[in-house]
Tab-separated table of C-alpha atoms and ligand atoms in Angstrom:
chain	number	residue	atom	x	y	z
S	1	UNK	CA	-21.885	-0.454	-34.606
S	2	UNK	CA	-19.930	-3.836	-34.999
S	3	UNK	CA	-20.545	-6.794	-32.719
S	4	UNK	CA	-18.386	-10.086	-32.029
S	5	UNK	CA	-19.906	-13.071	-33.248
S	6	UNK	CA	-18.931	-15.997	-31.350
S	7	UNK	CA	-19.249	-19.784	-31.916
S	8	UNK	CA	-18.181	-21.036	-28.957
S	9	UNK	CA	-17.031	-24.358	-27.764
S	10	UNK	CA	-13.926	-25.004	-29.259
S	11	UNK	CA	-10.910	-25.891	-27.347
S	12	UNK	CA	-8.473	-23.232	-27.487
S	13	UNK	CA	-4.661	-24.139	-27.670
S	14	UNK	CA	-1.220	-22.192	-28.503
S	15	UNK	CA	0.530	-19.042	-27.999
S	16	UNK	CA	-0.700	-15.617	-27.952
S	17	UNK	CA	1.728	-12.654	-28.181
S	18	UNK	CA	0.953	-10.052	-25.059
S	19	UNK	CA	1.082	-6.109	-25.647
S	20	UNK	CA	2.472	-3.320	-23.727
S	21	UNK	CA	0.671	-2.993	-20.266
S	22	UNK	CA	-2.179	-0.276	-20.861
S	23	UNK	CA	-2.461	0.387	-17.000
S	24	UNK	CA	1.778	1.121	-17.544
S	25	UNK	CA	1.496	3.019	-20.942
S	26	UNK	CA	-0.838	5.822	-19.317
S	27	UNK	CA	0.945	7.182	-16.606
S	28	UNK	CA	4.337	6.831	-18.601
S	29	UNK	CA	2.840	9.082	-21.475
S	30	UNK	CA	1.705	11.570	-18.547
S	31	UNK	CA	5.311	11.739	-16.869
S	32	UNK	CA	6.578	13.183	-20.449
S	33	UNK	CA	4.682	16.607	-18.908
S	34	UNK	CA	7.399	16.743	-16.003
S	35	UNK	CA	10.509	17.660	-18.626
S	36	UNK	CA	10.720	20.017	-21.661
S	37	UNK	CA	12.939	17.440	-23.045
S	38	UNK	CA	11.838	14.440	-25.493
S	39	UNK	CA	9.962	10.895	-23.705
S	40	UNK	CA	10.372	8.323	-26.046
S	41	UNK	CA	8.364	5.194	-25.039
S	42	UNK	CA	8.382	1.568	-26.525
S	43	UNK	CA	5.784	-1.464	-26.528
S	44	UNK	CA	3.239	1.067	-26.380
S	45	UNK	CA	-0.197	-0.528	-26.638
S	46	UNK	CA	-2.303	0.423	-29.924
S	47	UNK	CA	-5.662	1.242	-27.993
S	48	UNK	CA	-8.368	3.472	-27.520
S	49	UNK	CA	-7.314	4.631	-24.107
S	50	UNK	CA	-3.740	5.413	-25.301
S	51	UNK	CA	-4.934	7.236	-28.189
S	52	UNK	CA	-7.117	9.439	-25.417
S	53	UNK	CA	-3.996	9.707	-23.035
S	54	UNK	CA	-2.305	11.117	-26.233
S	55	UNK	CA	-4.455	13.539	-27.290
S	56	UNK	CA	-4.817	15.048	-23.883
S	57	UNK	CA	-0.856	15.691	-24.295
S	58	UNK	CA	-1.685	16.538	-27.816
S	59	UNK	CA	-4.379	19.341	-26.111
S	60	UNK	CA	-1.227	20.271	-23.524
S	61	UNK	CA	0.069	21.512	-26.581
S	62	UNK	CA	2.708	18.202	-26.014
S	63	UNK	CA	4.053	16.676	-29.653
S	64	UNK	CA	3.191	13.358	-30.062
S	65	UNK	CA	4.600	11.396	-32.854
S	66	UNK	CA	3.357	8.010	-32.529
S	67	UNK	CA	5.341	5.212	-35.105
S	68	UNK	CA	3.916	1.542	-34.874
S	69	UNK	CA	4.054	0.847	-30.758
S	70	UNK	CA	6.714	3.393	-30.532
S	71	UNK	CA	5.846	6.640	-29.096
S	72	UNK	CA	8.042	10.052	-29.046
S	73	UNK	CA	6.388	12.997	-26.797
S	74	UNK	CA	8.189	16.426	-27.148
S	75	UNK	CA	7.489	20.308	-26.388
S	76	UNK	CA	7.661	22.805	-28.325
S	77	UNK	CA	6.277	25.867	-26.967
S	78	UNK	CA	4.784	26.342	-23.481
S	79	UNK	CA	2.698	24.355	-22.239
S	80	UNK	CA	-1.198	24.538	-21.905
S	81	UNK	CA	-2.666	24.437	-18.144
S	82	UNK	CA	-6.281	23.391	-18.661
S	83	UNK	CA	-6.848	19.772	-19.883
S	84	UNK	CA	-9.316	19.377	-22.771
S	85	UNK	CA	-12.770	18.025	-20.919
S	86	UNK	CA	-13.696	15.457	-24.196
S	87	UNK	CA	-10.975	13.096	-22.512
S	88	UNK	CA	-11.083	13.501	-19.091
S	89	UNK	CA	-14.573	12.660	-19.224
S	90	UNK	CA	-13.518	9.481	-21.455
S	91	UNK	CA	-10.801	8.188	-19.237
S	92	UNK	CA	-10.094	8.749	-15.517
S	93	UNK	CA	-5.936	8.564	-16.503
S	94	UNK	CA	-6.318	11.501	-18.050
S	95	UNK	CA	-6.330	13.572	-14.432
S	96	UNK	CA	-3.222	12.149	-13.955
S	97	UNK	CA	-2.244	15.546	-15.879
S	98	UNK	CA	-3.197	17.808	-13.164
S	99	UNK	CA	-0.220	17.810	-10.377
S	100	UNK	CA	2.788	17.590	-13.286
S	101	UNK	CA	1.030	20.802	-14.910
S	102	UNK	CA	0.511	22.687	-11.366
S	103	UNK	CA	4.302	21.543	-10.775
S	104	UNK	CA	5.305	23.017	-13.753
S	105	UNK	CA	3.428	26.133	-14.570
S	106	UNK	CA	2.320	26.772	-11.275
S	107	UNK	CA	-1.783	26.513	-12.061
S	108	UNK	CA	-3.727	24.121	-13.830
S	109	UNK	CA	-7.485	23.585	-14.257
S	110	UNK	CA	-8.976	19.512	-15.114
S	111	UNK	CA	-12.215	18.449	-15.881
S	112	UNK	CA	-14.026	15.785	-13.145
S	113	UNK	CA	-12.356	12.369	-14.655
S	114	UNK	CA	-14.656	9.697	-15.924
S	115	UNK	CA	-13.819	5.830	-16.991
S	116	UNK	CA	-15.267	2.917	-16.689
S	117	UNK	CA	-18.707	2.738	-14.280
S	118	UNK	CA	-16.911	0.376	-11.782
S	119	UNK	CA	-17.988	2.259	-8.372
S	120	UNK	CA	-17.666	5.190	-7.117
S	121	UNK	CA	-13.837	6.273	-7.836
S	122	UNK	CA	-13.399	9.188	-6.066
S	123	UNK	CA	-10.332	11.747	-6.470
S	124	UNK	CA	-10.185	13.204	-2.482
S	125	UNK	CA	-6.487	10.993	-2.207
S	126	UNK	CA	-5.394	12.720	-5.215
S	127	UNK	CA	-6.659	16.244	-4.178
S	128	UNK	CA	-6.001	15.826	-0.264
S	129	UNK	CA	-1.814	14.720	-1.313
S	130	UNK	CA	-1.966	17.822	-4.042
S	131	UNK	CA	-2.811	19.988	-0.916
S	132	UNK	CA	-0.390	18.023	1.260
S	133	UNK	CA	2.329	19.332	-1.101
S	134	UNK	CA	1.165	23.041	-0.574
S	135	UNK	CA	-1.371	23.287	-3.193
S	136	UNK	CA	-4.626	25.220	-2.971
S	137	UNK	CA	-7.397	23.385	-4.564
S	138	UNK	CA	-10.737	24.742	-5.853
S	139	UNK	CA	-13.176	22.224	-6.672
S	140	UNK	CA	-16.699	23.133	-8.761
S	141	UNK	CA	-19.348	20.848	-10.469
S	142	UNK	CA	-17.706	20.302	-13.195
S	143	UNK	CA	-13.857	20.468	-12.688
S	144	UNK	CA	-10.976	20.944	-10.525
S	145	UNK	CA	-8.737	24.261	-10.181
S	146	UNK	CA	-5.194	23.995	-8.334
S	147	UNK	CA	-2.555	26.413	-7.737
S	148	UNK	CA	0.680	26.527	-6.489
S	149	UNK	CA	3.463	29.229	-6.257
S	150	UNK	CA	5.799	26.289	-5.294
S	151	UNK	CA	5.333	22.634	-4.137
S	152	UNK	CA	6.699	21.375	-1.535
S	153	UNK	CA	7.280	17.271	-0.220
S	154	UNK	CA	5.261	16.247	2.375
S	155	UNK	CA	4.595	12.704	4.130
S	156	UNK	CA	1.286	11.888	2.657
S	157	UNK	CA	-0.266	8.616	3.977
S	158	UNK	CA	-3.056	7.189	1.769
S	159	UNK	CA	-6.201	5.785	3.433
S	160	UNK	CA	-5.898	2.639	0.588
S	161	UNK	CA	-3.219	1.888	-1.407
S	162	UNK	CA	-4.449	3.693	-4.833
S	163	UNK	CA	-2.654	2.827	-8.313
S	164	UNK	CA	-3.760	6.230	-8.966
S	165	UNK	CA	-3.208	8.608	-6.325
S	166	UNK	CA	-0.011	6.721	-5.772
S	167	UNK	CA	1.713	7.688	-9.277
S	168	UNK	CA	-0.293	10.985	-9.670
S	169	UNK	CA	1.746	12.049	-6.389
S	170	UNK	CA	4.924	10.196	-6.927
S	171	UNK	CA	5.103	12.302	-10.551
S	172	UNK	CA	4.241	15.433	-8.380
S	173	UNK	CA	7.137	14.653	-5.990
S	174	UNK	CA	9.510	14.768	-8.677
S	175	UNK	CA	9.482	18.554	-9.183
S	176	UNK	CA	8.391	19.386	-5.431
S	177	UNK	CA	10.853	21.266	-2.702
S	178	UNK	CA	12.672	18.083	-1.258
S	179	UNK	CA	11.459	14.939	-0.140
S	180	UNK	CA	8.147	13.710	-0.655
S	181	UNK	CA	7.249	10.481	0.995
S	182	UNK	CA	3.858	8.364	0.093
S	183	UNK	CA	2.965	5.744	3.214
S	184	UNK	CA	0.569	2.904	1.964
S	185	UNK	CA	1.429	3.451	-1.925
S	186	UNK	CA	0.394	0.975	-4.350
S	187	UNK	CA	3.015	-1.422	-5.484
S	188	UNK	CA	1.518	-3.082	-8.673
S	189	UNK	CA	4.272	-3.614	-11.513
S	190	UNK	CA	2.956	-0.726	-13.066
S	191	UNK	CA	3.482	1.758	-10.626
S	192	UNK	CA	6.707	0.624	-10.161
S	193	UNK	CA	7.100	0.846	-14.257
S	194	UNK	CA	6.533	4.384	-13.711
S	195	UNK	CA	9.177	3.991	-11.284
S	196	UNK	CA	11.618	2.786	-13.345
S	197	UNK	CA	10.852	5.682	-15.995
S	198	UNK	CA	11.021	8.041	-13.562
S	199	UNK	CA	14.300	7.176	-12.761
S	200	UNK	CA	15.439	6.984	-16.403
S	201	UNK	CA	14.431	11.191	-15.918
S	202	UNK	CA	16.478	11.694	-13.733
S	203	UNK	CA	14.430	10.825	-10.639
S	204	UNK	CA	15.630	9.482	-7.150
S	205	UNK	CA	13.253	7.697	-5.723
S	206	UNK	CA	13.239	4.540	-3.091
S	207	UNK	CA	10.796	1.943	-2.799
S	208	UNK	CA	10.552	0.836	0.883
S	209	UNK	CA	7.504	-1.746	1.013
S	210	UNK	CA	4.660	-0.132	0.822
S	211	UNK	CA	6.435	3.405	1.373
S	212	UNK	CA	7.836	5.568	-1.406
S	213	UNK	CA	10.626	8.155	-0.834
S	214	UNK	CA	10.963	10.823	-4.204
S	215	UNK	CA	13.599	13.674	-3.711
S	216	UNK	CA	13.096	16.748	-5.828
S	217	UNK	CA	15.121	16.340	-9.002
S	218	UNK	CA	15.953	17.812	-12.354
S	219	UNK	CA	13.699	15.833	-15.095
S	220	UNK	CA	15.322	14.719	-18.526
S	221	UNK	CA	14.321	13.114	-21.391
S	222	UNK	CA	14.361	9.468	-21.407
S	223	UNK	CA	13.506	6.497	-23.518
S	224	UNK	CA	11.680	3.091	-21.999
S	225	UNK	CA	10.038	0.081	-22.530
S	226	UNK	CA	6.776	-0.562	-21.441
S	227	UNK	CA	5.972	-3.628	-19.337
S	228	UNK	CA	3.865	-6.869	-20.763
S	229	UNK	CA	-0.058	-6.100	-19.740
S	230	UNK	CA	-0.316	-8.887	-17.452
S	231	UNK	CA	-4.428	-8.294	-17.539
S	232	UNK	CA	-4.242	-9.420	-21.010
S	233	UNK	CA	-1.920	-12.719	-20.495
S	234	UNK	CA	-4.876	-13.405	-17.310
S	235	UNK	CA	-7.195	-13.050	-19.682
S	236	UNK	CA	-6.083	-15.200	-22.652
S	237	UNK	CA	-4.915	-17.891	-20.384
S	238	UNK	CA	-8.235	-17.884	-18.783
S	239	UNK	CA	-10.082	-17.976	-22.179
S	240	UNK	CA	-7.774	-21.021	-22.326
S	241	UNK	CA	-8.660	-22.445	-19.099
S	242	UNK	CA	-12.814	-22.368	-19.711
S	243	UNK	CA	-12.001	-24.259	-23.292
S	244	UNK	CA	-10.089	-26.837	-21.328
S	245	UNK	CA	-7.687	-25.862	-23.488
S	246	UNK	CA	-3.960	-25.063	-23.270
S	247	UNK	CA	-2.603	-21.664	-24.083
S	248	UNK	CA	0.697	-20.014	-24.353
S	249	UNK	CA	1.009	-15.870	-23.565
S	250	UNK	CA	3.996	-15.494	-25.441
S	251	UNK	CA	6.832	-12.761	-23.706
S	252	UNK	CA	5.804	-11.840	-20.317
S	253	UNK	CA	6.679	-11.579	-16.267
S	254	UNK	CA	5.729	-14.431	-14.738
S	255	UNK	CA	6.657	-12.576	-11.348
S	256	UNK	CA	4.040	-10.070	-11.894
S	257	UNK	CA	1.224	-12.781	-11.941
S	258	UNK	CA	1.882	-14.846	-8.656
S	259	UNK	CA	-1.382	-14.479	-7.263
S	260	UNK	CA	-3.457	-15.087	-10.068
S	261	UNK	CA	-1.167	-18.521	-11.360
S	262	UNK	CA	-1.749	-19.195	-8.039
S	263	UNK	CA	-5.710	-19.188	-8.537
S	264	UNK	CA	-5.135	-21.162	-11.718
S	265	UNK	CA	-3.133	-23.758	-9.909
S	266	UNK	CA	-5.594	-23.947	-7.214
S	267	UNK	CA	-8.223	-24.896	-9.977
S	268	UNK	CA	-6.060	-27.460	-11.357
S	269	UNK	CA	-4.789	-26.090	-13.710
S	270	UNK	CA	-0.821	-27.017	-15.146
S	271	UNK	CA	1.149	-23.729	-15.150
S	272	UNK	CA	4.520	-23.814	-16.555
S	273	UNK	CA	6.783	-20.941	-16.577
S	274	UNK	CA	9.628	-20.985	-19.077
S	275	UNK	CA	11.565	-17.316	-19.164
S	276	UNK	CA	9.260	-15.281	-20.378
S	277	UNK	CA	6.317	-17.681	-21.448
S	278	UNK	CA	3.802	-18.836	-19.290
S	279	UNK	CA	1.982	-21.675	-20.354
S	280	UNK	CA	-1.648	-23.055	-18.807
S	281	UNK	CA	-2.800	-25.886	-19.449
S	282	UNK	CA	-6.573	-26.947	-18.049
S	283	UNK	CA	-7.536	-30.476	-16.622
S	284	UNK	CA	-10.892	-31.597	-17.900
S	285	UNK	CA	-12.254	-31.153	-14.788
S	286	UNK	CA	-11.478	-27.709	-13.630
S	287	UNK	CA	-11.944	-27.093	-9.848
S	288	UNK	CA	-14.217	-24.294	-8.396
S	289	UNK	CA	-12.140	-22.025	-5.680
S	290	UNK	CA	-12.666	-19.137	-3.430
S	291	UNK	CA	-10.462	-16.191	-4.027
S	292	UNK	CA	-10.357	-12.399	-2.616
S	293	UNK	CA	-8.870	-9.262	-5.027
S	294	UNK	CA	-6.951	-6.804	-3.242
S	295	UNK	CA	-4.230	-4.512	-3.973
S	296	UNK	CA	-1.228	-5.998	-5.265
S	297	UNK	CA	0.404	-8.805	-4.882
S	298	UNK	CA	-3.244	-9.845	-4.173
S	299	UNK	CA	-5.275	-11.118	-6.854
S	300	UNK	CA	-5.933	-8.286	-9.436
S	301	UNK	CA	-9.591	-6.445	-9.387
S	302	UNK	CA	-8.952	-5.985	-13.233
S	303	UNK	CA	-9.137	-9.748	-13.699
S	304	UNK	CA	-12.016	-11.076	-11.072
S	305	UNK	CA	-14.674	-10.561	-14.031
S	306	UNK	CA	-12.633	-12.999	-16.221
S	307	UNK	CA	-12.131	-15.603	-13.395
S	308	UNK	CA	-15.740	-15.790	-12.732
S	309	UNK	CA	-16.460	-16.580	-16.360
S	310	UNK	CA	-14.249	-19.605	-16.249
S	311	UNK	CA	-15.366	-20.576	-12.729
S	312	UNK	CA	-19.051	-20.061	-13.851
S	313	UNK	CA	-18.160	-23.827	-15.973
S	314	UNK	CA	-16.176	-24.855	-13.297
S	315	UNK	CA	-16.766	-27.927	-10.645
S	316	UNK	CA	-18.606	-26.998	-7.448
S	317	UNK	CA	-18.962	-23.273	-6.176
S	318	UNK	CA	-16.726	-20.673	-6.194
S	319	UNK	CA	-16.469	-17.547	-4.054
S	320	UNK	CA	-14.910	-14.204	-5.422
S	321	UNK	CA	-14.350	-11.549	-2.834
S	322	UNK	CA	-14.275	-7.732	-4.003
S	323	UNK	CA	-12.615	-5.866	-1.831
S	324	UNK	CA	-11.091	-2.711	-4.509
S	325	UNK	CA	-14.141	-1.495	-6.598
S	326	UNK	CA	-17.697	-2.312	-5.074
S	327	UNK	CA	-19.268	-2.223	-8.483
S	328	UNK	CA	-17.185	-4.785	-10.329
S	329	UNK	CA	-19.596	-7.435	-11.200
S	330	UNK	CA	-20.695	-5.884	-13.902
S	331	UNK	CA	-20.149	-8.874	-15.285
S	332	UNK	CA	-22.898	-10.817	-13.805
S	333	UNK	CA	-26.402	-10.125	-16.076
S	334	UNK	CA	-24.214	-11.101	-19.122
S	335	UNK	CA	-23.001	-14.608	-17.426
S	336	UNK	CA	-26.384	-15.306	-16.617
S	337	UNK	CA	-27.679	-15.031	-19.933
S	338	UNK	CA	-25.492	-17.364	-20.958
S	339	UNK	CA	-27.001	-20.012	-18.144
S	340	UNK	CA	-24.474	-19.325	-15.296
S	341	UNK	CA	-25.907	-19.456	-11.552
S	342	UNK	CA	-24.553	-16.661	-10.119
S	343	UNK	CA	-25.214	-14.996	-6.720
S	344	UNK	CA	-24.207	-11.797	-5.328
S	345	UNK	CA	-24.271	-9.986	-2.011
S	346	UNK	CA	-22.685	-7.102	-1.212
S	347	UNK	CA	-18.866	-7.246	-2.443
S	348	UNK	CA	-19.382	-11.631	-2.492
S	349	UNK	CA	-20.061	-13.178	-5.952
S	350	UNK	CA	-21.402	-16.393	-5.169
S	351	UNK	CA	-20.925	-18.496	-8.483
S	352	UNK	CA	-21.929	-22.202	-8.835
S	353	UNK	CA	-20.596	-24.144	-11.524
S	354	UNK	CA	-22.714	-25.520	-14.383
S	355	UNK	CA	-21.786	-28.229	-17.243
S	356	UNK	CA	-22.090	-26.055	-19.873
S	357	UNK	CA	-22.924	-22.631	-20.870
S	358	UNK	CA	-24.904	-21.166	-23.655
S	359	UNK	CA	-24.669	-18.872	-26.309
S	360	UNK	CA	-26.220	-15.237	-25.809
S	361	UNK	CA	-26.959	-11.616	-26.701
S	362	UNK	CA	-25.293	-9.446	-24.903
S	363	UNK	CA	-23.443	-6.284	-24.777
S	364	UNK	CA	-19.404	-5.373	-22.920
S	365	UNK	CA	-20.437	-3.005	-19.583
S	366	UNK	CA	-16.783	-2.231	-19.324
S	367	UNK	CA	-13.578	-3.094	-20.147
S	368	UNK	CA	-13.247	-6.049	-18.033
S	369	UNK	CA	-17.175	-6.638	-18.028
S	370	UNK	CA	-16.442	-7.472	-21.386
S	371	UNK	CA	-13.674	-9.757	-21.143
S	372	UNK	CA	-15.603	-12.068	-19.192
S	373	UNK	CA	-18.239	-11.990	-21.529
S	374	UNK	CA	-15.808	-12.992	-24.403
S	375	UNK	CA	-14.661	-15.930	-22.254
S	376	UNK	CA	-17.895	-16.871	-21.606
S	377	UNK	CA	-18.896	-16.938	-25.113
S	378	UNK	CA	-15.733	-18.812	-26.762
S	379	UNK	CA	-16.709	-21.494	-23.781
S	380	UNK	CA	-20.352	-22.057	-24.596
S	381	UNK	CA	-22.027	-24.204	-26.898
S	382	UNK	CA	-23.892	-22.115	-29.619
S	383	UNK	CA	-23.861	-18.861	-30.705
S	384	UNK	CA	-22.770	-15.553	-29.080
S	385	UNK	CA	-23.670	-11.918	-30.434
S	386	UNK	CA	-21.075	-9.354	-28.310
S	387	UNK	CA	-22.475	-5.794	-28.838
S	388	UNK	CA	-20.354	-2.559	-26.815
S	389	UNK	CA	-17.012	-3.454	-28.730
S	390	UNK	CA	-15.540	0.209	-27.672
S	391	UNK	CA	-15.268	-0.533	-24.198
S	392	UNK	CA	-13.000	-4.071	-25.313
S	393	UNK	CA	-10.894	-1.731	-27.374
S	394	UNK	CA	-10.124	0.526	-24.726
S	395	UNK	CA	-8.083	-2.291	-23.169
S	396	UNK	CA	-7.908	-4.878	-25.423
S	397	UNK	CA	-5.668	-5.048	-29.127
S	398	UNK	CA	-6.827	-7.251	-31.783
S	399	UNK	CA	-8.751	-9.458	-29.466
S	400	UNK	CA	-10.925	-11.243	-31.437
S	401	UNK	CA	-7.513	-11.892	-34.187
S	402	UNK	CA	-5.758	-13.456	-31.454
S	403	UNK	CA	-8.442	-15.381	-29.899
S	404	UNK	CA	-8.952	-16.709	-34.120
S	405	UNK	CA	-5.340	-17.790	-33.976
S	406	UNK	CA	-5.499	-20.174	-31.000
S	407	UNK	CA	-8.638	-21.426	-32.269
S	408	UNK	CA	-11.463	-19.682	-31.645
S	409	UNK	CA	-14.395	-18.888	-33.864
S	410	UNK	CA	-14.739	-14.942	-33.278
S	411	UNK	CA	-15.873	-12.549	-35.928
S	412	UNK	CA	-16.167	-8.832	-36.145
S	413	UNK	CA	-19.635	-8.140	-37.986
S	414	UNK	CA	-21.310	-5.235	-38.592
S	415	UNK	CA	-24.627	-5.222	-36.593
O	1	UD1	C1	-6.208	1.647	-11.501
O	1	UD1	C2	-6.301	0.922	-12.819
O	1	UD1	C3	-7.536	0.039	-12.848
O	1	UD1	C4	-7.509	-0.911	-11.658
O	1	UD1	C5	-7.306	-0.146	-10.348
O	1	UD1	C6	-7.122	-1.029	-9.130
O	1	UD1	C7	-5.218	2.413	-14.362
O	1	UD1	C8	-5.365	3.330	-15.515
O	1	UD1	N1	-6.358	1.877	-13.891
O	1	UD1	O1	-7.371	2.457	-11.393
O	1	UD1	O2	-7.545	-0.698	-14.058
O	1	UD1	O3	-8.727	-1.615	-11.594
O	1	UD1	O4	-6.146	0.711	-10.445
O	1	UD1	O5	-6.049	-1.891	-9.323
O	1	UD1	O6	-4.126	2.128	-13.903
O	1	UD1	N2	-10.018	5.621	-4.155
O	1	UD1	C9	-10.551	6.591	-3.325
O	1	UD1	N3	-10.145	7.881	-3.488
O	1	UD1	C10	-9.219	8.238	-4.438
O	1	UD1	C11	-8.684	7.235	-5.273
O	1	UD1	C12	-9.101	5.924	-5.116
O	1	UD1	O7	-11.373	6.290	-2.456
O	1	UD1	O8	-8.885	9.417	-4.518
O	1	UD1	C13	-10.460	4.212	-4.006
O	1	UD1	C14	-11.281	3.731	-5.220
O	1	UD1	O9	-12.611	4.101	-5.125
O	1	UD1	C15	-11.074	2.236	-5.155
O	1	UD1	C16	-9.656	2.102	-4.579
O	1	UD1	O10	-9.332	3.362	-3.993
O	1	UD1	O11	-11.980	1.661	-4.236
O	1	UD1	C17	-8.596	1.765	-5.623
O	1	UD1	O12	-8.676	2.662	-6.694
O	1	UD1	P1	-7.371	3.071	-7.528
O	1	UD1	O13	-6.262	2.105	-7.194
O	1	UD1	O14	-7.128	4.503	-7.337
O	1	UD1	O15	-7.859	2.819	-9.012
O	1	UD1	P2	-7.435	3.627	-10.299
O	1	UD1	O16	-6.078	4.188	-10.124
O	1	UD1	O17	-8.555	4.509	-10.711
């Protein structure tokens, strides 16, 4: 098992290139199940939960050839209708599978999904809309068994707006008997990625707010290019921000991080948007601020555990409000280690700035968990040993070379 070995407390400063959106790059691989034609996908992201995404097409009997961050997904033969359990456990995307296959063969039978330990994550919007659409559904301990003799579109209101549910239905609505509309849908730049595929396909569908309309249709092949991961640009330019440095994440939307420059502004920090670079550069003195995630265009769940590592040096206290996953501060026993003063109650982190963290032992929860523990560590003085590297490469590409190149000192070493 490798760790990262951190020596923190160097300024970072210059440009980092961004990959392909992970959160994008899943449910794009999963709409190549709603055609028998060929997918072919583009600035797809080299990481552990693509290559488990792919291999559950792979286990669909799909053909995936894979070239650099290009991606082609074809068929063959028929398709399979039970999803291999090894990577539905792994990653909670995978279930994503289950209405395209029902859609398309009529049955299909998916393992419980797992992921990362943030809450609860329950499936009932996914199954209750799969039902909505004239699907019976069987659940048992371990997995999920639907069948349909033919879909049909339904107005299917979700009780939050899940990134999920949202394009698990919306790819079900493709192939269903006429119009299938989703009230309260999420409306994050990936979902709407998956929009723009599914349009490429062959796909009518039309975003109204929060309210999306998808009319049966005849799927095609298609070829598209996935969106920059704005998670990693929010976490790079935060890694920059708790160095008091100034970094550059090279090649992204600056639309699709409003809220969260926002945040950075509201700390002080210099944001400067120039095409497709965004540039942040921190004030010594970076300001403590009270923010609340929510569903887009809130501030992003996926990057509250990063924000509190660069509030936890930050001046005065800081409030971060979780109001998507109750178990997100994950985050918060690794922080301390490293001397921040950090309260919690309930879904309220509670952080109070301190001069200077320190160097620490201590292992990546989760994806984003771990993320804020990287931050922390480039940030304090000392050294930093970073043990549960698999859950950083699940969302993260070359993290530690690209925090190297704007100046860190990070090190992959065997433990
Ligand atoms: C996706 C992202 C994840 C991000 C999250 C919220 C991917 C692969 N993952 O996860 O990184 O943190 O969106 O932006 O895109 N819920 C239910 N019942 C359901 C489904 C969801 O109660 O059937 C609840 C969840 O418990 C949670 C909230 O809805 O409280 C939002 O979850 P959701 O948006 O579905 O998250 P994911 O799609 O799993």
């Amino acid at each position: 098992m490798d760790v990262l070995n951190v020596e923190g407390g160097r300024r970072l400063a210059g440009r980092v290139s961004i990959e392909g959106a992970k959160n994008a790059a899943l449910p794009t691989c999963v709409a190549s199940l709603l055609t028998d034609e060929t997918v072919v996908l583009h600035r797809v992201p080299q990481l552990r939960d693509v290559s488990m995404i792919l291999f559950t097409l792979g286990s669909l009997r799909k053909r995936v050839v894979r070239n650099g961050k290009s991606v082609s997904i074809s068929e063959d033969g028929p398709l399979a209708p039970e999803a291999s359990a090894y990577s539905v456990k792994k990653m909670r995307a995978s279930f994503l599978v289950l209405g395209p296959l029902v859609a398309r063969l009529g049955h299909a039978v998916v393992p419980l999904p797992g992921g990362c330990s943030i809450g609860a994550r329950p499936i009932d919007f996914h199954l209750n809309g799969l039902r909505a659409l004239g699907a019976r559904v069987e659940e048992t301990a371990a997995a999920v068994l639907v069948d349909a003799d033919r879909l049909r579109g339904a107005r299917i209101e979700l009780p939050f707006p899940s990134v999920g549910a949202t394009e698990h239905l919306m790819m079900t609505g493709t192939l269903a008997a006429g119009t299938t509309e989703i009230v309260n849908a999420a409306i994050d730049p990936e979902v709407l990625d998956l929009v723009a595929l599914l349009r490429r396909m062959g796909a009518e569908i039309e975003v109204d707010g929060r309210t999306l309309r998808v009319a049966e249709s005849r799927m095609r092949g298609a070829e598209h290019t996935i969106i920059p991961d704005r998670m990693e640009a929010g976490t790079m330019l935060l890694a920059g921000v708790a160095t008091r440095g100034e970094v550059t994440a090279v090649d992204v939307c600056p639309e699709h991080l409003e809220s969260y420059l926002e945040a950075l502004r509201a700390m002080g920090a210099a944001v400067d948007c120039e095409a497709r670079d965004v540039t942040v550069a921190a004030p010594d003195g970076v300001r403590g601020i009270d923010v609340a995630t929510g569903p887009h265009p809130a501030f992003p769940t996926d990057l509250h555990p990063q924000l509190a590592a660069a509030l936890a040096c930050a001046d005065g206290t800081s409030q971060i409000v979780e109001t998507v996953f109750e178990g997100r501060t994950t985050y918060v026993d690794g922080l301390r280690a490293m001397g921040a003063q950090i309260a919690t109650d309930g879904r309220t982190a509670t952080i109070t700035g301190v001069e200077q963290l320190h160097g620490a032992e201590v292992e990546a929860p989760d994806i984003r968990a771990g993320a804020a523990l990287v931050i922390g560590a480039v940030a304090a003085r000392g050294t930093s040993r970073l043990a549960g590297l698999e859950h950083l490469e699940r969302g993260y590409d070359r993290l530690a070379d690209k925090l190297q190149s704007l100046g860190a000192c990070v090190e992959r070493r065997e433990a």
